PDB file of C-alpha atoms and ligand atoms in Angstrom:
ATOM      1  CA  UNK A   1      50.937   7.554 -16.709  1.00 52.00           C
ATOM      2  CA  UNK A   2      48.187  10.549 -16.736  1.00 58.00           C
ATOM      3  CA  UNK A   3      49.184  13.830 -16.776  1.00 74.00           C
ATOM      4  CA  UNK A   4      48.638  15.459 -13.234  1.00 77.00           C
ATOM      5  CA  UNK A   5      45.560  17.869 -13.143  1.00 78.00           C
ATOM      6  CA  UNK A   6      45.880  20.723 -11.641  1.00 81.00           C
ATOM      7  CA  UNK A   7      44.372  24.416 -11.865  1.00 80.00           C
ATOM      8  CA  UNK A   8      45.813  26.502 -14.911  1.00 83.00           C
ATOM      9  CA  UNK A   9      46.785  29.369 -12.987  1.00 87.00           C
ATOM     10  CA  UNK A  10      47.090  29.746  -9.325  1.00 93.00           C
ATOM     11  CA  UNK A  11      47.128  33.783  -7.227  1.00 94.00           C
ATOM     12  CA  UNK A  12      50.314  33.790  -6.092  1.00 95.00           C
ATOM     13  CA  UNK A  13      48.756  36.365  -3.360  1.00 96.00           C
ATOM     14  CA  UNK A  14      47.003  34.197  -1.703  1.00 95.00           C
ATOM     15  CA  UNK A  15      47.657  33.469   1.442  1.00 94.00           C
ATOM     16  CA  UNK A  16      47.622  29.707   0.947  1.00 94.00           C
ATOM     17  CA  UNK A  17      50.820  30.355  -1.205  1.00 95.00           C
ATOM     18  CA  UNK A  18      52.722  32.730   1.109  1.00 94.00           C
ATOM     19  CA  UNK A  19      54.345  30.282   2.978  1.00 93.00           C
ATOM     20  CA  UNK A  20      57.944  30.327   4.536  1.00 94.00           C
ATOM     21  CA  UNK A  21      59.879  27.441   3.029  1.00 96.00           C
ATOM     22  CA  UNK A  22      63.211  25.738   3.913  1.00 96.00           C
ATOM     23  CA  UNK A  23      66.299  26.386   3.072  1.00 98.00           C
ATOM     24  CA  UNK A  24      67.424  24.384   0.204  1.00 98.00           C
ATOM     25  CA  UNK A  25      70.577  22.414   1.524  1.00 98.00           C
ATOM     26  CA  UNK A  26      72.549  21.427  -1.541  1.00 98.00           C
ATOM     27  CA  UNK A  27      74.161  18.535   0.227  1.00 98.00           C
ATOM     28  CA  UNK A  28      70.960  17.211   1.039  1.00 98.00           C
ATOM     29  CA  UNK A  29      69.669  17.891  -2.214  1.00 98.00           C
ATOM     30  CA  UNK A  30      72.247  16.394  -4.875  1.00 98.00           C
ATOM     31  CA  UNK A  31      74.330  13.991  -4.798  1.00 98.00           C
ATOM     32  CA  UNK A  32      77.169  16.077  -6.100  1.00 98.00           C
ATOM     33  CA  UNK A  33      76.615  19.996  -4.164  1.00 98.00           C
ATOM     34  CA  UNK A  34      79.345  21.236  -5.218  1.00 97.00           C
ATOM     35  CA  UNK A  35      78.276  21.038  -9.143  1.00 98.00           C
ATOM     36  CA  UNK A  36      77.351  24.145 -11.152  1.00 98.00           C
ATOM     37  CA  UNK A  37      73.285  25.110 -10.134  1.00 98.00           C
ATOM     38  CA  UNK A  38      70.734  25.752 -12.907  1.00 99.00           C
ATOM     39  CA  UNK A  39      68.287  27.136 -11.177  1.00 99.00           C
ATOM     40  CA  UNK A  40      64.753  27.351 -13.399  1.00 99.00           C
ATOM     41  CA  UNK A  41      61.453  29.504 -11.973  1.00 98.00           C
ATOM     42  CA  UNK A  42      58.033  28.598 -12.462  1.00 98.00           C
ATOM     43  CA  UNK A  43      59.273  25.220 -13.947  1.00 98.00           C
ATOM     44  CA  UNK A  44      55.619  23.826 -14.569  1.00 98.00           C
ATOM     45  CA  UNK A  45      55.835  20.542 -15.128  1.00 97.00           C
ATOM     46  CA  UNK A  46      59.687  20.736 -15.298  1.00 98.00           C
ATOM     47  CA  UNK A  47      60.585  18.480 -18.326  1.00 98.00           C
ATOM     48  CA  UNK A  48      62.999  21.072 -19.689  1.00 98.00           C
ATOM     49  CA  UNK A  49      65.432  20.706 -16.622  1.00 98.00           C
ATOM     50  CA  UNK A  50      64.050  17.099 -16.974  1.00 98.00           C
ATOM     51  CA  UNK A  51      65.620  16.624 -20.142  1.00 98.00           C
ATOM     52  CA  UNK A  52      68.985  19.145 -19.286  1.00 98.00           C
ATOM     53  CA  UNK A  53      69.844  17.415 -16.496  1.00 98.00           C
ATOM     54  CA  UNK A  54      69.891  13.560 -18.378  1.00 98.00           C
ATOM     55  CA  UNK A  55      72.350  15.749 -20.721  1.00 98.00           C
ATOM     56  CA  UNK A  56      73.845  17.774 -18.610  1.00 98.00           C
ATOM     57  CA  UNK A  57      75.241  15.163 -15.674  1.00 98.00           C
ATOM     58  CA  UNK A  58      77.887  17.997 -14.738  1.00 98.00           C
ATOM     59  CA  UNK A  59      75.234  20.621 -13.777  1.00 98.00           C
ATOM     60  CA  UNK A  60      72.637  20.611 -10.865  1.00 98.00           C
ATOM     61  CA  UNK A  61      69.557  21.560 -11.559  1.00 99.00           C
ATOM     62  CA  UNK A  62      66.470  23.389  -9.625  1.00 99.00           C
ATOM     63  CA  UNK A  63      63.237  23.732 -10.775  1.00 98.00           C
ATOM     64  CA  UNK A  64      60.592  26.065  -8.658  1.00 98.00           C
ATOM     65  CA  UNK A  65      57.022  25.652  -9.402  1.00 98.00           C
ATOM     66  CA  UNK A  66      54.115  26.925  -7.198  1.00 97.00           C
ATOM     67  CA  UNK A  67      51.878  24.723  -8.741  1.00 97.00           C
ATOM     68  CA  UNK A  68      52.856  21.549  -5.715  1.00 96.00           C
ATOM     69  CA  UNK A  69      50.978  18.267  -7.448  1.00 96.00           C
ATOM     70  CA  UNK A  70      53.872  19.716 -10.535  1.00 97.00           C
ATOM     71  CA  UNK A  71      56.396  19.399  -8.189  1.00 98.00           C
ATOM     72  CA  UNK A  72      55.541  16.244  -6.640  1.00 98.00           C
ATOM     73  CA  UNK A  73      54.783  14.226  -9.919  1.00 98.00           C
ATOM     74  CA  UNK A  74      57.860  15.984 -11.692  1.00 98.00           C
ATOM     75  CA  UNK A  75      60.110  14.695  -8.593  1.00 98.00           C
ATOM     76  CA  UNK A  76      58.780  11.180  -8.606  1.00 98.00           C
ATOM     77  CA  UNK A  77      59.626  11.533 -12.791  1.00 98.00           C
ATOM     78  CA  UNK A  78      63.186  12.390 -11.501  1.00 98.00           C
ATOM     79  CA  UNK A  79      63.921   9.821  -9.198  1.00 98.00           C
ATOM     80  CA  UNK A  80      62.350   7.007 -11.374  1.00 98.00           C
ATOM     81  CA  UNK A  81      65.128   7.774 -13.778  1.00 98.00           C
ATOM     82  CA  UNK A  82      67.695   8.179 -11.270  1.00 98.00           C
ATOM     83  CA  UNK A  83      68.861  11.561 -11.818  1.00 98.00           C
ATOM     84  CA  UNK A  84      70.517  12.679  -8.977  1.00 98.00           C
ATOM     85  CA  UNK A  85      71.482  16.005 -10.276  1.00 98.00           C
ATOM     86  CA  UNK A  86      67.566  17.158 -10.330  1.00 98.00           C
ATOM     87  CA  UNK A  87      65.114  18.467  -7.536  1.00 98.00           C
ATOM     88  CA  UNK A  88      61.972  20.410  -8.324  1.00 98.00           C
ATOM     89  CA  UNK A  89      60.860  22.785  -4.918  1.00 98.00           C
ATOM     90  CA  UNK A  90      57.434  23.717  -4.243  1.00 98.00           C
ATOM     91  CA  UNK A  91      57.990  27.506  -3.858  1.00 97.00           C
ATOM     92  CA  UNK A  92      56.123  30.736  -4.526  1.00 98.00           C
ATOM     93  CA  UNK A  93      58.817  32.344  -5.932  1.00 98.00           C
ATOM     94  CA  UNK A  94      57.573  36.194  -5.664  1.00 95.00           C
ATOM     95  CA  UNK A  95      57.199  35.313  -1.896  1.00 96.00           C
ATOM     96  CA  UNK A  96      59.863  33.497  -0.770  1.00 97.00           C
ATOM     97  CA  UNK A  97      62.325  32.785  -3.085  1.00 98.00           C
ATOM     98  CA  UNK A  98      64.796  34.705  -0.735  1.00 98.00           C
ATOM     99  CA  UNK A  99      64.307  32.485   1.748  1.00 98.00           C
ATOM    100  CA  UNK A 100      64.198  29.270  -0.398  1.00 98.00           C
ATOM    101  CA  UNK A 101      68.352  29.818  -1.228  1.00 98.00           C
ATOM    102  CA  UNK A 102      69.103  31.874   2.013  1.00 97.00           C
ATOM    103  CA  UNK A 103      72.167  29.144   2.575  1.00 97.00           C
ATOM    104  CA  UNK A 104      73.155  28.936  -1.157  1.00 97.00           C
ATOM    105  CA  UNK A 105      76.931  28.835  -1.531  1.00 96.00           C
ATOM    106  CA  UNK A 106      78.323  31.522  -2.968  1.00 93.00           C
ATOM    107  CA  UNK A 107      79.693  30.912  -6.601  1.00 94.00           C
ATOM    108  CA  UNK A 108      77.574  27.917  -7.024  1.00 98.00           C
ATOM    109  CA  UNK A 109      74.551  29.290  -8.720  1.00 98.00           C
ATOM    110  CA  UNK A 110      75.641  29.649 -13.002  1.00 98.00           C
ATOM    111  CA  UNK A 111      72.454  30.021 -14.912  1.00 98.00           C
ATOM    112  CA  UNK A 112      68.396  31.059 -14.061  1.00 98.00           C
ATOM    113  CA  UNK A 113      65.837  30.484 -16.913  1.00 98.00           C
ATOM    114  CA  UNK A 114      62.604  32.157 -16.221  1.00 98.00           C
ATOM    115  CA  UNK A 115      60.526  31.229 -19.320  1.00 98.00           C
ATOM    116  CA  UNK A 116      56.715  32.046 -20.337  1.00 98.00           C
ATOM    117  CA  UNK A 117      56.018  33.319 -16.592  1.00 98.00           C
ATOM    118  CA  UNK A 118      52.059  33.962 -16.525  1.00 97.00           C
ATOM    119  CA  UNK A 119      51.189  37.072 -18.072  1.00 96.00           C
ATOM    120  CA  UNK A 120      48.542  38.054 -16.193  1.00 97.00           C
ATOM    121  CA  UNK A 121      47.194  40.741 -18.728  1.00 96.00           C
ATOM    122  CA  UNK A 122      44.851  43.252 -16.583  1.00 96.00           C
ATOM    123  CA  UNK A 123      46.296  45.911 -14.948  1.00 93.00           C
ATOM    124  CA  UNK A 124      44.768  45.166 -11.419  1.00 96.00           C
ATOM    125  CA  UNK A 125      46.229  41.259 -11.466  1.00 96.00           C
ATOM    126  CA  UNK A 126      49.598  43.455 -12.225  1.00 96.00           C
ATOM    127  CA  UNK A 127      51.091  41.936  -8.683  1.00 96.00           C
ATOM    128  CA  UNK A 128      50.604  38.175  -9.496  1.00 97.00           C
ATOM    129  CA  UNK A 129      53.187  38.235 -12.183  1.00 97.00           C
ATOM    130  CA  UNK A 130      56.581  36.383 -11.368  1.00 97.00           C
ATOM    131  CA  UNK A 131      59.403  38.893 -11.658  1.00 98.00           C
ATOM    132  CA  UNK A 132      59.985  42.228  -9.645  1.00 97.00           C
ATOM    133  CA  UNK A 133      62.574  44.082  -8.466  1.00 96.00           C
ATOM    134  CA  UNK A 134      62.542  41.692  -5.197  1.00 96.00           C
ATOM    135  CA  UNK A 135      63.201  39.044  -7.323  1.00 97.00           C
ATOM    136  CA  UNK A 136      65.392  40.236  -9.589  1.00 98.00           C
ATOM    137  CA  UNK A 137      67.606  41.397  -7.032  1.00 97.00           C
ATOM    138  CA  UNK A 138      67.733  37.772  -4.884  1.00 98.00           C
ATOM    139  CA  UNK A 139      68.739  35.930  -8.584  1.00 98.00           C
ATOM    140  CA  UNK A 140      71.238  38.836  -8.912  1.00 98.00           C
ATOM    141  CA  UNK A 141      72.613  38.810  -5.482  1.00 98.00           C
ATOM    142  CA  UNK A 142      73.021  34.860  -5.520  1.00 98.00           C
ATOM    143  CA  UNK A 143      74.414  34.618  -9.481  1.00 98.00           C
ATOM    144  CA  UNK A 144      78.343  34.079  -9.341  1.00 98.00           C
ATOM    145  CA  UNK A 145      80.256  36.242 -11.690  1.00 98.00           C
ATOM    146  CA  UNK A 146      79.658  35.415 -15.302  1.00 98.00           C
ATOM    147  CA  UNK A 147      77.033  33.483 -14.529  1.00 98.00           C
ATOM    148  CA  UNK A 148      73.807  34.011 -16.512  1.00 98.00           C
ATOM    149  CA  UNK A 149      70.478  34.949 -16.595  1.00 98.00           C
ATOM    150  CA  UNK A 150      67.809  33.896 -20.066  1.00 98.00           C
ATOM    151  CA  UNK A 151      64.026  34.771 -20.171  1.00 98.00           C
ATOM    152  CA  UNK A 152      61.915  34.228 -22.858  1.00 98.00           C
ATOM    153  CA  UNK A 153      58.276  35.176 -23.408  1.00 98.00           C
ATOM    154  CA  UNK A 154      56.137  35.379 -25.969  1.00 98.00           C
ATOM    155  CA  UNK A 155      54.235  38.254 -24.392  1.00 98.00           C
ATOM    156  CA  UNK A 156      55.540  41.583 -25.793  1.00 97.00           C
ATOM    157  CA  UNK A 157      54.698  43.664 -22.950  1.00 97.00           C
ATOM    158  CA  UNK A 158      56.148  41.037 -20.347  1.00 98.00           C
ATOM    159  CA  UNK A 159      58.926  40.802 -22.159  1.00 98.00           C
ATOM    160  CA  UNK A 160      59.716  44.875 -21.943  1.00 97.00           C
ATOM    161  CA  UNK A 161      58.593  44.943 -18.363  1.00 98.00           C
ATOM    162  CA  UNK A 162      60.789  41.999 -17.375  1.00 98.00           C
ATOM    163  CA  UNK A 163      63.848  43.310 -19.410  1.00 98.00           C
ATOM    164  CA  UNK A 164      63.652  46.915 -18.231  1.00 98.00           C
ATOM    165  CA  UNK A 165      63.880  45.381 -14.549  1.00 98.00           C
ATOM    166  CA  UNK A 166      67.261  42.965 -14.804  1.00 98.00           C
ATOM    167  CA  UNK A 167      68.491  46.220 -17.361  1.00 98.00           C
ATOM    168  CA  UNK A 168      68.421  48.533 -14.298  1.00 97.00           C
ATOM    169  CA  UNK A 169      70.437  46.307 -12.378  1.00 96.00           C
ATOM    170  CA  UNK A 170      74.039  47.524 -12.467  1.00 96.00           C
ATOM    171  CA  UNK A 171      75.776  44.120 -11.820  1.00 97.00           C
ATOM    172  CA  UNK A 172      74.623  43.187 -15.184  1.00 98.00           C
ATOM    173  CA  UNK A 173      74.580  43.615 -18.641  1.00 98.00           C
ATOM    174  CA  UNK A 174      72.812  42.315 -21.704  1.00 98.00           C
ATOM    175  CA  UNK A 175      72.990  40.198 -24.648  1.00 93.00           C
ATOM    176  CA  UNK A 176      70.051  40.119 -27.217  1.00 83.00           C
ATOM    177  CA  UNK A 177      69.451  36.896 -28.422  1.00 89.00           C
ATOM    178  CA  UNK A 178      67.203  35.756 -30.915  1.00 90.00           C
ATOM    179  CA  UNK A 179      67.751  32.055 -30.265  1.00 94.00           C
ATOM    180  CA  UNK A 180      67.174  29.959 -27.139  1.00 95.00           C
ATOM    181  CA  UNK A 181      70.765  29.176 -26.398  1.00 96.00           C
ATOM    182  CA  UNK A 182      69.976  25.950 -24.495  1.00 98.00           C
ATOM    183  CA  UNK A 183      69.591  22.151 -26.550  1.00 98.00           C
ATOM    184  CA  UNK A 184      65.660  21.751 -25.519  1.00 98.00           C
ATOM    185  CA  UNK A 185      62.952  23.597 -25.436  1.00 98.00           C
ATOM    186  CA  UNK A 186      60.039  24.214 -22.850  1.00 98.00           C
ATOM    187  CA  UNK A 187      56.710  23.095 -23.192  1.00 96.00           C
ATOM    188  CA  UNK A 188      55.159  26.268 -23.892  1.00 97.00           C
ATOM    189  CA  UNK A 189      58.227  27.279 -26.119  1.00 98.00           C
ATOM    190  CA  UNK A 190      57.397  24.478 -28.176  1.00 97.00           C
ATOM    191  CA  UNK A 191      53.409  25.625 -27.969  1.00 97.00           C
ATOM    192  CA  UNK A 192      53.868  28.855 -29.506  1.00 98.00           C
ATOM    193  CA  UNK A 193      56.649  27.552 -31.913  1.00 97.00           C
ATOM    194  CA  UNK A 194      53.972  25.504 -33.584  1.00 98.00           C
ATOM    195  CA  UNK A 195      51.809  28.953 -34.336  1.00 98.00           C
ATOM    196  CA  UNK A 196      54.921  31.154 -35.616  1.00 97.00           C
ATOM    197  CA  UNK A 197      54.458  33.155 -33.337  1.00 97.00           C
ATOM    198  CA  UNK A 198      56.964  35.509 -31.713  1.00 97.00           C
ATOM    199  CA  UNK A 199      59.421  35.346 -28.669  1.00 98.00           C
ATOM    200  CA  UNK A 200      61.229  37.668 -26.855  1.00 98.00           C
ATOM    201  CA  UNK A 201      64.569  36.421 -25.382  1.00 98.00           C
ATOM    202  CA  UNK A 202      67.451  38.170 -23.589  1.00 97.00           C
ATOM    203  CA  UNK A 203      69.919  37.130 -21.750  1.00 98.00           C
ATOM    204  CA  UNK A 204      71.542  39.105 -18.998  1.00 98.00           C
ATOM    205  CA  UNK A 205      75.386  38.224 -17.328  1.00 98.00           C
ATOM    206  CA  UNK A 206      76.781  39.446 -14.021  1.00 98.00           C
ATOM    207  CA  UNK A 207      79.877  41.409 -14.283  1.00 97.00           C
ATOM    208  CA  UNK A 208      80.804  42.148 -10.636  1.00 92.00           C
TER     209      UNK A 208
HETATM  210  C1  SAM B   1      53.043  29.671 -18.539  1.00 73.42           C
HETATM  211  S1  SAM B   1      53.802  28.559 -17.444  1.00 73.42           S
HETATM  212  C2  SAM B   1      55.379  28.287 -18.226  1.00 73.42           C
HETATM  213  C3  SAM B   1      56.007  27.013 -17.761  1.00 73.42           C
HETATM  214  C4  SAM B   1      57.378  26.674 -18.359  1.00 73.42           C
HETATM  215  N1  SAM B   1      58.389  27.582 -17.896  1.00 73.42           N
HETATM  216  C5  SAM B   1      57.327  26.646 -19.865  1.00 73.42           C
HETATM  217  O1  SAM B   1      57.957  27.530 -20.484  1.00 73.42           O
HETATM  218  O2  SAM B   1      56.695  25.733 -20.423  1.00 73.42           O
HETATM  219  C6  SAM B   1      54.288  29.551 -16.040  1.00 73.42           C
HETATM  220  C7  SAM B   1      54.591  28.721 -14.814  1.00 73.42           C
HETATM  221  O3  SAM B   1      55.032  29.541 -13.749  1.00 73.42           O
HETATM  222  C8  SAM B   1      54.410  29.098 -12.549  1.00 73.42           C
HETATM  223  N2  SAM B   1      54.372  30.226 -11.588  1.00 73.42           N
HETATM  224  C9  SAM B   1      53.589  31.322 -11.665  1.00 73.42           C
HETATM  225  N3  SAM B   1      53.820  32.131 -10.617  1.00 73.42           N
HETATM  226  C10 SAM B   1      54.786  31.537  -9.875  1.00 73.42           C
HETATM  227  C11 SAM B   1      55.448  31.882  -8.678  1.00 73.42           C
HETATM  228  N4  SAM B   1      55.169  33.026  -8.029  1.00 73.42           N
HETATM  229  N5  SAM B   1      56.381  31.043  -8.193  1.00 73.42           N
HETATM  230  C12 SAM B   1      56.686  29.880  -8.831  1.00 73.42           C
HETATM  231  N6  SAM B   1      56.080  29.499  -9.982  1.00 73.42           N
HETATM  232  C13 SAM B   1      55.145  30.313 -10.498  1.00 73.42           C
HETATM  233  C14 SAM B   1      53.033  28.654 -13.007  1.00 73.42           C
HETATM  234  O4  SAM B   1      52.384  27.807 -12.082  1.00 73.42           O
HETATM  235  C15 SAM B   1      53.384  27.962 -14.313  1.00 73.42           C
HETATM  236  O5  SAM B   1      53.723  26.616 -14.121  1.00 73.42           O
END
């Protein structure tokens, strides 16, 4: 099967991506809702939950991707080997990821992975990049207690800009990690593996 092709990057400010999704309905979604949620942003072409959830049959798992030929091909990829604990959402996540788990459960979400989000270096394309405050607080305010956030980049100034917004969240607090605590790796993990390069990971729990 060829890999889909789709555009390397994508402005999440345009307006073709500001869109007003649905709901996610968990029941509709999995075949067991009421499992522990894994919920992973900007998923690409979403073989790490791929992989986690043929491991992991006791977890759900989400993967949000605003990329939507991703999305499509990685959902046909999950249904051809029947794994019923895996749904991939096309989603800008900046946008509308509020709105995407307005009618989450409480206590159902347990872990977020936002890894290698788009750097966009220049100053002026500041805005496209994944996390902000808005975001942070919609992961925070849907997390159940204990449950965990992990990003890893291997862009230094990403990483301190990312970190310094979950750090000034007071329902949280940090673990450094120098190790991705999960069995597989992304794609792009594995990319910049392969040139020894360096990655920034933390991980970030909610307390109350
Ligand atoms: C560099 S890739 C990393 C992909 C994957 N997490 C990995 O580690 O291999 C970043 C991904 O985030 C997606 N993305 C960027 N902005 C997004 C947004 N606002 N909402 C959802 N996904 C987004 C991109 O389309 C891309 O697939």
């Amino acid at each position: 099967m060829p890999r889909v092709r789709v555009h390397q990057h994508v402005n999440p400010l345009s307006p073709f991506y500001c869109f007003i999704p649905k709901p996610i309905e968990l029941d509709k979604t999995f075949a067991n809702p009421q499992l522990p949620l894994h919920l992973d942003i900007g998923c690409a072409r979403g073989r790490f939950i791929l992989k986690m959830a043929e491991m992991f049959p006791e977890r759900n798992f989400l993967g949000v991707e605003i990329r939507e030929p991703l999305v499509i091909e990685a959902n046909r990829l999950a249904r051809e080997n029947n794994l019923t604990n895996l749904r991939y959402e096309f989603n800008n996540a900046t946008y509308s990821l509020d709105r995407l788990l307005e009618n989450l459960p409480a206590d159902v979400l347990q872990m977020v992975t936002i890894q290698f989000p788009d750097p966009w270096y220049k100053r002026k394309h500041a805005k496209r990049r994944m996390v902000d405050e808005n975001i942070a607080a919609t992961i925070v305010g849907h997390l159940k207690v204990a449950g965990r956030i992990f990003i890893q980049t291997d862009v230094d100034f990403l990483a301190e800009e990312m970190f310094a917004i979950f750090r000034a969240n007071i329902n949280l607090i940090e673990f450094n990690t120098a190790a991705n605590p999960f069995p597989v790796k992304t794609e792009r993990e594995t990319a910049v593996e392969e040139k020894h390069l360096p990655i920034y990971r933390s991980v970030f729990e909610k307390i109350k």
